[in-house]
XYZ file of C-alpha atoms in Angstrom:
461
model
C 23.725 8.660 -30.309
C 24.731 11.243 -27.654
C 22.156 12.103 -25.136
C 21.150 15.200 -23.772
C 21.478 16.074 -19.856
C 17.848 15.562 -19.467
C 15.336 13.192 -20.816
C 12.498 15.315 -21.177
C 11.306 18.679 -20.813
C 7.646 19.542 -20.434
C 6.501 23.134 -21.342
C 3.922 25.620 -21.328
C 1.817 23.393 -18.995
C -0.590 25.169 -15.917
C 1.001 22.786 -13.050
C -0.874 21.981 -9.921
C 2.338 20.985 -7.613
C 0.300 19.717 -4.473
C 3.480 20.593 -2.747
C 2.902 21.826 0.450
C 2.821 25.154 -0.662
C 0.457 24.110 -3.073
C 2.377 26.128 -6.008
C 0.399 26.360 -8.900
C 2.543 28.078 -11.628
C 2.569 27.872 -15.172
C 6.088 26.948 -16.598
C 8.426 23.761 -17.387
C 9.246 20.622 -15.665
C 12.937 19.055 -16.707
C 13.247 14.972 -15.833
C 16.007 13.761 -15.664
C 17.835 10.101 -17.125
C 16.644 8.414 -13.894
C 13.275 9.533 -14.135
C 13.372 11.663 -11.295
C 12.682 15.985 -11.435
C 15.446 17.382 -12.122
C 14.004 21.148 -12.309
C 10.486 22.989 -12.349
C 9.610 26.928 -12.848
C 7.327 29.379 -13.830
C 7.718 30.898 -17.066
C 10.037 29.321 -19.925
C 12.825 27.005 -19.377
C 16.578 28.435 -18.941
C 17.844 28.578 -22.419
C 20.714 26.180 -21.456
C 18.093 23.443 -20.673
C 18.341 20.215 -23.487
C 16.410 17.309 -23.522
C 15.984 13.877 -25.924
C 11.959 15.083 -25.830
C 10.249 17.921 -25.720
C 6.410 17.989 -24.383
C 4.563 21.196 -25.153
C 1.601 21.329 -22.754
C 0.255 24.254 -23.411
C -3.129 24.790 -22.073
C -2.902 21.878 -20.472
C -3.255 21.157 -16.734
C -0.511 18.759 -15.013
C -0.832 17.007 -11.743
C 0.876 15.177 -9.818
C -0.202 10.840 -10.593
C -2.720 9.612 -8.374
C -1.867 7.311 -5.423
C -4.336 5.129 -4.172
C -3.271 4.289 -0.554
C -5.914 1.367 -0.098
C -6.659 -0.605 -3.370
C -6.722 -4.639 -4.472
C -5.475 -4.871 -8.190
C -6.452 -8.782 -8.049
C -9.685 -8.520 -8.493
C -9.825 -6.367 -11.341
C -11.541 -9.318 -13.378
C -14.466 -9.419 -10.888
C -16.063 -6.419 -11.461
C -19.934 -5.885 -11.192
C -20.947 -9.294 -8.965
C -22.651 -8.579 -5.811
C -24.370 -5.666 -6.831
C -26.828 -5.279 -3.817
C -24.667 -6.948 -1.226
C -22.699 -5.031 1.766
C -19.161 -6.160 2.635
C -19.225 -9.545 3.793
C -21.686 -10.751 0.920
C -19.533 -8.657 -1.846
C -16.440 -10.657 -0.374
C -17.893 -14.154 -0.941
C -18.823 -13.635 -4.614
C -15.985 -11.532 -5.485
C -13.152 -14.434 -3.548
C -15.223 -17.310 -5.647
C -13.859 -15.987 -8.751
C -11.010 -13.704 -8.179
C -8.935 -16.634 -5.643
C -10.283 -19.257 -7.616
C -7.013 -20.088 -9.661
C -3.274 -20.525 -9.216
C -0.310 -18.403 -8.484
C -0.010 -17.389 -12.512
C -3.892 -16.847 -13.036
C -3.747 -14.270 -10.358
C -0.178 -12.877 -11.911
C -2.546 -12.372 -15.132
C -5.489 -10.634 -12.918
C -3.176 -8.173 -11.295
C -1.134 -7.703 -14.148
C -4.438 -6.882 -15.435
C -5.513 -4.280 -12.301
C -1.934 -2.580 -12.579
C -2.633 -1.621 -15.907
C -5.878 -0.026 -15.577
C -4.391 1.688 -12.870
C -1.499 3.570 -15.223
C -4.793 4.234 -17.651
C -6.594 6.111 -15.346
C -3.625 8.692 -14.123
C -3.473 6.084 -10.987
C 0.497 5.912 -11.104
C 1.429 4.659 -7.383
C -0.885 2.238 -5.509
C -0.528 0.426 -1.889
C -1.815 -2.855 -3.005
C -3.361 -5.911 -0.944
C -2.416 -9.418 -2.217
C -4.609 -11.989 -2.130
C -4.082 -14.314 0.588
C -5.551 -17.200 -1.195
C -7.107 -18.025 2.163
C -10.755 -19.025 1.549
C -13.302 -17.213 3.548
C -16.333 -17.944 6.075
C -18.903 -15.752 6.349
C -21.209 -15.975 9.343
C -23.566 -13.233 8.913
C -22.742 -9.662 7.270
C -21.261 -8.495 10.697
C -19.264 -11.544 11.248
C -16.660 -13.460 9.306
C -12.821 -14.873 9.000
C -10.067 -16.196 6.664
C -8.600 -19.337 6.655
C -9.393 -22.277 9.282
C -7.416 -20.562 12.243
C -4.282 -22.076 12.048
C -3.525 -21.390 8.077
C -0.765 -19.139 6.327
C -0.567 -17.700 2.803
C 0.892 -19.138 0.107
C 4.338 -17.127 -0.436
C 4.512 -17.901 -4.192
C 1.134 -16.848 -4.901
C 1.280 -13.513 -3.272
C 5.160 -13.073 -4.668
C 3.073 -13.479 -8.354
C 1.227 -10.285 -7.192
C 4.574 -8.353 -6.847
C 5.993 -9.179 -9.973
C 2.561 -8.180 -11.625
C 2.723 -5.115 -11.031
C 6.345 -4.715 -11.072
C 6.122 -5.891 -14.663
C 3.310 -3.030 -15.782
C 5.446 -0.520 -14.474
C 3.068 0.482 -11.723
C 4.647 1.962 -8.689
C 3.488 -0.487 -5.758
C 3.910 -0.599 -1.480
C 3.368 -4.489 -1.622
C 0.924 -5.849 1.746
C 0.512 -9.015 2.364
C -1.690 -10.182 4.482
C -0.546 -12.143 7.453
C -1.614 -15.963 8.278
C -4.937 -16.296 10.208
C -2.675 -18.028 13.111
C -1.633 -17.110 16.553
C 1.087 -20.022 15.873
C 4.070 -16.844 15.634
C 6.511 -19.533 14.333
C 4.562 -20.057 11.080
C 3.382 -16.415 10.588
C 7.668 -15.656 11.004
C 8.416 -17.988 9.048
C 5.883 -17.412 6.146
C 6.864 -13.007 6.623
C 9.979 -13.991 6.610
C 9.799 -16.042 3.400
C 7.845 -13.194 1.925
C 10.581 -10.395 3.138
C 13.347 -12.493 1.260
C 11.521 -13.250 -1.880
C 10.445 -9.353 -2.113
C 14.130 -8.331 -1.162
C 15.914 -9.702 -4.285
C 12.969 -7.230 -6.610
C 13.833 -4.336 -3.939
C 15.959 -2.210 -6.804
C 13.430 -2.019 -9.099
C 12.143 1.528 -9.108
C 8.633 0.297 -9.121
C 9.105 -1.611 -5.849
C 8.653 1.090 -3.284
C 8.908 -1.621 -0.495
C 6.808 -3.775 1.505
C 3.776 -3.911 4.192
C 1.744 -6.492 6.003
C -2.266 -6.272 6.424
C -2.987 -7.186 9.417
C -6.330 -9.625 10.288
C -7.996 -8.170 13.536
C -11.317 -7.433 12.265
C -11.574 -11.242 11.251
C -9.627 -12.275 14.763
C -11.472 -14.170 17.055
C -9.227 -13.842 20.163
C -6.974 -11.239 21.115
C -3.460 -12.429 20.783
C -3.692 -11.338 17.129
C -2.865 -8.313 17.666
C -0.014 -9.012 19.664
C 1.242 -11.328 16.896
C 0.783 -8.225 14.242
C 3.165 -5.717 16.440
C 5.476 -8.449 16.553
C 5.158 -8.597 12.713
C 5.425 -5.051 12.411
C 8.680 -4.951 14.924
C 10.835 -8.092 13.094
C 10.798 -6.227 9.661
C 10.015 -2.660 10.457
C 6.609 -2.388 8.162
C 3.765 -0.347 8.137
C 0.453 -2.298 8.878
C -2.786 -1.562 7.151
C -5.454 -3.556 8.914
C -9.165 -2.865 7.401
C -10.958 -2.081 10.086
C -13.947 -0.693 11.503
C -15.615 -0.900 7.977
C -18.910 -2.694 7.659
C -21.593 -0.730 9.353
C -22.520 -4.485 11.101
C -21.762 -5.625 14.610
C -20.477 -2.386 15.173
C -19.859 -2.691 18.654
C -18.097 -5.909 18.647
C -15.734 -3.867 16.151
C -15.282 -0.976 18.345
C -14.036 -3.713 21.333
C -11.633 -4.885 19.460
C -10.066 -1.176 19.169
C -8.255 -1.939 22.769
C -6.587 -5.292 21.533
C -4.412 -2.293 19.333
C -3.942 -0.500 22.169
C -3.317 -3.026 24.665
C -0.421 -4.935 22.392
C 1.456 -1.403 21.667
C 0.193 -1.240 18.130
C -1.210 2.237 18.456
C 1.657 4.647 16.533
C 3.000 6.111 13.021
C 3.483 2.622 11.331
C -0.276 1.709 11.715
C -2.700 3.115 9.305
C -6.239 1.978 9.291
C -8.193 1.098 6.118
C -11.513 2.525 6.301
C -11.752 3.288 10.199
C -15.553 4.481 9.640
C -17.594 3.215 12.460
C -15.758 5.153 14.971
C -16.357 7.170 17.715
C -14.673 10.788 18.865
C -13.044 9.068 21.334
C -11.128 6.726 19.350
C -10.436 8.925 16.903
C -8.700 11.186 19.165
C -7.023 8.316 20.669
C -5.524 6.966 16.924
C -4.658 11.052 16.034
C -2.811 10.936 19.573
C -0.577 8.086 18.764
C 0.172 9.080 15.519
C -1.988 6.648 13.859
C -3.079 7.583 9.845
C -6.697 6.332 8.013
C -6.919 6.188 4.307
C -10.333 6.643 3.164
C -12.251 4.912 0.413
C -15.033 7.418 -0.822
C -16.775 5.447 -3.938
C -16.241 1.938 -2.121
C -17.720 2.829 1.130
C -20.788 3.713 -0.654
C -21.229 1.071 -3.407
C -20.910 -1.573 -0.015
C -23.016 1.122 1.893
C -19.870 0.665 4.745
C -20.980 4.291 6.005
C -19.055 7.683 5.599
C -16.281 8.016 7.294
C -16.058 11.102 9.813
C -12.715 13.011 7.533
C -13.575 16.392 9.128
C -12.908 14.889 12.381
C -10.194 13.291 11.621
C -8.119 16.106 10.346
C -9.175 18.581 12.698
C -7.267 16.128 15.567
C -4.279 16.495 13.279
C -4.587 12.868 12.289
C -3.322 11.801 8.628
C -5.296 10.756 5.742
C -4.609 9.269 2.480
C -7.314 8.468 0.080
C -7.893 5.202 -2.148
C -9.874 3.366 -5.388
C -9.795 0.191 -3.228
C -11.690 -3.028 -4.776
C -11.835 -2.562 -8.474
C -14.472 -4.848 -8.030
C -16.371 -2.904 -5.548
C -15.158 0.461 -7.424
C -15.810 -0.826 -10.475
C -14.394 2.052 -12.382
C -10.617 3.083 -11.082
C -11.624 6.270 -11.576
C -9.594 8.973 -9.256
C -11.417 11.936 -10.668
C -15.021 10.019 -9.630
C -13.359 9.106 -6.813
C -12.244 12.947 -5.565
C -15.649 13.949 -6.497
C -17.738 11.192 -4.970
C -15.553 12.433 -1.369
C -16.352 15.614 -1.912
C -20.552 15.509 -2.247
C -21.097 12.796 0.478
C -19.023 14.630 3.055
C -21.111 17.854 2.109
C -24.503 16.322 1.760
C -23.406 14.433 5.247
C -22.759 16.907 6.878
C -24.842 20.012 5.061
C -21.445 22.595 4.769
C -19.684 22.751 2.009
C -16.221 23.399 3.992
C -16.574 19.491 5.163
C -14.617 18.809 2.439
C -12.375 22.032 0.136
C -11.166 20.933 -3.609
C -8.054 21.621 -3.472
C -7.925 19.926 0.016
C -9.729 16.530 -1.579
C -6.865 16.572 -4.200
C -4.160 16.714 -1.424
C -5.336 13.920 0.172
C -5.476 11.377 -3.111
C -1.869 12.806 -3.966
C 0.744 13.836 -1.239
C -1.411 13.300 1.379
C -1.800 9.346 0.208
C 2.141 9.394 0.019
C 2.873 11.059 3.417
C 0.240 8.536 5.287
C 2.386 5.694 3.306
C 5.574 6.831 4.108
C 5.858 7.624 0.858
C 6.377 11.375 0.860
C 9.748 11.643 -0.184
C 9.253 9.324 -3.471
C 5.897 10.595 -5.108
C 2.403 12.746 -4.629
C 3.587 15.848 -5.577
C 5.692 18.012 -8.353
C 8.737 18.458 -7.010
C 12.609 18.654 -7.637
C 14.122 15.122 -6.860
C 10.894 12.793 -6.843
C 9.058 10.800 -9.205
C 8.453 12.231 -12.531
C 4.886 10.573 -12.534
C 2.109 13.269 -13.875
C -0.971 13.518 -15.474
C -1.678 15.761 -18.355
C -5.361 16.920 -18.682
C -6.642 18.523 -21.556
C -9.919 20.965 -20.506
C -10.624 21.406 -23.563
C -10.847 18.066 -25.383
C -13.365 17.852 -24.572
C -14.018 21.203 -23.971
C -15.290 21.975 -20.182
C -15.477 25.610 -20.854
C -12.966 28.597 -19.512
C -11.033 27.685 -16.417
C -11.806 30.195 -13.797
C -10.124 28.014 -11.056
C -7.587 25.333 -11.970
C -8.620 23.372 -9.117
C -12.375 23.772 -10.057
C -11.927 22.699 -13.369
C -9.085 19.820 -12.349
C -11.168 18.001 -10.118
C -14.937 19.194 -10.001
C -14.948 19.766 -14.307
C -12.626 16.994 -15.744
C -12.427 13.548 -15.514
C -11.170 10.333 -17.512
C -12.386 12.009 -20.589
C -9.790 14.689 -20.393
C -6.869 12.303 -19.396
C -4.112 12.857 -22.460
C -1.207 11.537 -21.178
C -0.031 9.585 -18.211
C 3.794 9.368 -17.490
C 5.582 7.619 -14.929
C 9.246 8.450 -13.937
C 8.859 10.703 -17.204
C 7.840 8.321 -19.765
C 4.510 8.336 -21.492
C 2.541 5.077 -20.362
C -0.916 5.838 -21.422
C -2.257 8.367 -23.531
C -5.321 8.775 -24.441
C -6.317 6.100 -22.016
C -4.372 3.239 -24.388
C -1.341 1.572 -22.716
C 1.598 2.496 -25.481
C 4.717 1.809 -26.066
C 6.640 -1.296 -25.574
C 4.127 -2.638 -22.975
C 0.740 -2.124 -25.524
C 1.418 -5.777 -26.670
C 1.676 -6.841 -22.844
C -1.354 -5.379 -22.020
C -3.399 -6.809 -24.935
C -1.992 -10.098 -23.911
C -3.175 -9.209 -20.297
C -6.503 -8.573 -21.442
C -6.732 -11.707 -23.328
C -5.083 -13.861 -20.473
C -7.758 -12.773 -17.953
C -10.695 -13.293 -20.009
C -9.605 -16.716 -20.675
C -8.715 -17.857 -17.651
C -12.070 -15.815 -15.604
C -13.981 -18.065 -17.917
C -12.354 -21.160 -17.225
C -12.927 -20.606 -13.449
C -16.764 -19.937 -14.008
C -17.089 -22.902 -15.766
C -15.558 -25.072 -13.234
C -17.521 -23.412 -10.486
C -20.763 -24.011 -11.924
């Protein structure tokens, strides 16, 4: 059968672009066979327009699909454990499940994150593989992977990648590099990783790859050195977590000059979580170009602290938002997660310009994508990126008239009103329920990780 010139045509819907106009209009959206936007206006399509689906949205409010710039699909088996712990303690219970198995356990548990990810509108992520390193905790201020001279296992982090390649999720792949100053073995195993990733690089899922780098568990300086050379032999953006747990602050902060004293400071490093700063070194990390992404609903279940945003943009420095942990999230939920940003910055800081809607919904969209380097792919509605949206229905159930689409969007609707999620213009969840050809994956997914979850808490007991 013939096609038509485009593969689907969305009508009628109220769209909130997050372009940097911001252009809300209501109108059509054409997609194109490659999944890409082909076309988007206000009012009805051209006439001319033809498409092998047509998606009235009438009534209906379309954004762009979440990206979560800081998240860690593996443990999406290991929610609720810890419940009263901080970082360090919520680390230790969470790794003595979640690492617990092989290479194709952990295919099963991110396979299993990645999925709950497309259900909740979350359609790109940056994801952290598990390093399979095991980890020492000294107190909750002080702690570190591996034995000081270990590397990753390459297999089991490539089983991360095809994971979420596999449930269609749109992924920048980090690995984290070996707890080693040894440079030969961290090249060699970054190297191994690069390869392995390259021959997956033309699927359209596989937006490319990133390293994590290990600083806040370093014990000597020459880390950091060892992570610009990492950054420099591949050319990859480094997300290190740092400055996070609201213990041994101080000790953190010192370790802010081993960045700056091995050239790290610059575009391609974005710090996760980067809350227990000070004015000074924010300035200094908005100077050099440096981006944050900023985990709202984590940094509060872990009581890590709130993170000082309004500084942080008024410097000009660039921030992307995440769900982080699913396990210290515990729901993947990017509407809770806008909102949660949104009341502690205000109750924080007592103004309610600390944090604007629309502004909160920028940052988990485009602005994610632009700290990522991703700005030119996805995170917002427009002609020759990603067709990934989110249809949400305000009035199923019904949240009353919409006097501001970005009121209603963000402050009114949440999981609840989530119809339809599509990715490169094909419907992947609606209704929250994975459909399509990958419903049968994902009930085997679901089966897979309760099986193999239980087998590991029997054997640790």
């Amino acid at each position: 059968m013939e096609t038509s010139p485009l593969m689907l045509l969305v009508t009628g819907g109220r769209m909130l672009t997050m372009d940097a106009a911001r252009r809300e209009l209501v109108g059509w959206l054409a997609v194109d066979h490659d999944g890409r936007i082909a076309g988007l206006g206000e009012g009805d399509p051209p006439a001319d327009l033809t498409a092998d689906a047509v998606l009235d949205a009438s009534g209906k409010l379309i954004g762009p699909g979440f990206v979560s710039a800081h998240s860690h699909l593996f443990t999406s088996g290991a929610r609720g454990l810890a419940m009263d712990q901080s970082l360090y303690g919520w680390i230790e219970a969470m790794l003595g499940y979640a690492s617990a198995g092989t290479a194709d356990d952990v295919y099963w548990f991110t396979k299993h994150g990645a999925y709950d990810f497309l259900n909740n509108g979350i359609t790109t992520a940056f994801d952290f593989t598990d390093s399979g390193l095991a980890f020492d905790r000294e107190s909750d201020g002080v702690a570190s992977y591996g034995d000081g001279n270990a590397v990753p296992d390459v297999a089991y982090q490539h089983a991360q990648l095809r994971a979420k390649l596999d449930a269609g999720l749109r992924t920048m792949h980090s690995v984290m590099l070996g707890q080693t100053t040894d440079r030969d073995a961290v090249f060699g195993h970054l190297d191994d990783v690069t390869s392995m990733s390259d021959e997956l690089a033309r699927h359209p899922a596989h937006l490319g790859l990133a390293i994590s780098g290990t600083v806040q568990w370093a014990g000597a300086e020459e880390y950091a050195a060892v992570e610009v050379a990492c950054m420099h032999r591949h050319g990859l953006l480094n997300q290190p977590h740092f400055l996070e747990t609201p213990h041994e602050v101080e000790l953190q902060r010192s370790k802010f000059a081993w960045y700056r004293d091995a050239g790290a400071l610059g575009p391609d490093l974005v710090f996760g979580h980067f809350i227990q700063t000070t004015d000074e070194i924010i300035d200094e990390a908005a100077a050099a170009g440096c981006g944050m992404v900023w985990q709202p609903t984590s940094n509060g279940r872990l009581a890590s602290g709130v993170a000082n945003i309004p500084r942080c943009r008024e410097v000009g420095m660039r921030v992307g938002v995440g769900l982080d942990d699913q396990s210290c999230t515990d729901i993947s939920d990017p509407f809770q997660n806008l909102r949660f940003g949104i009341y502690l910055l205000r109750a924080t800081y007592k103004d309610p310009a600390a944090m604007a809607v629309a502004d909160m919904l920028e940052l988990h969209t485009r602005g994610s994508a632009e700290v990522l380097g991703l700005g030119d792919r996805v995170g917002s509605l427009e002609v020759g990126k990603y067709a990934d949206f989110c249809v949400v229905d305000p009035r199923d159930p019904d949240t009353g008239p919409v006097w501001d689409p970005y009121g209603t969007y963000v402050l009114a609707c949440g999981l609840r009103n989530l119809v339809g999620v599509y990715v490169g213009g094909r419907l992947v969840s609606d209704r929250g329920r994975i459909t399509g050809a990958a419903a049968a994956d994902h009930a085997e997914t679901v089966s897979q990780v309760h099986e193999r979850m239980a087998r590991i808490a029997t054997s640790a007991t």
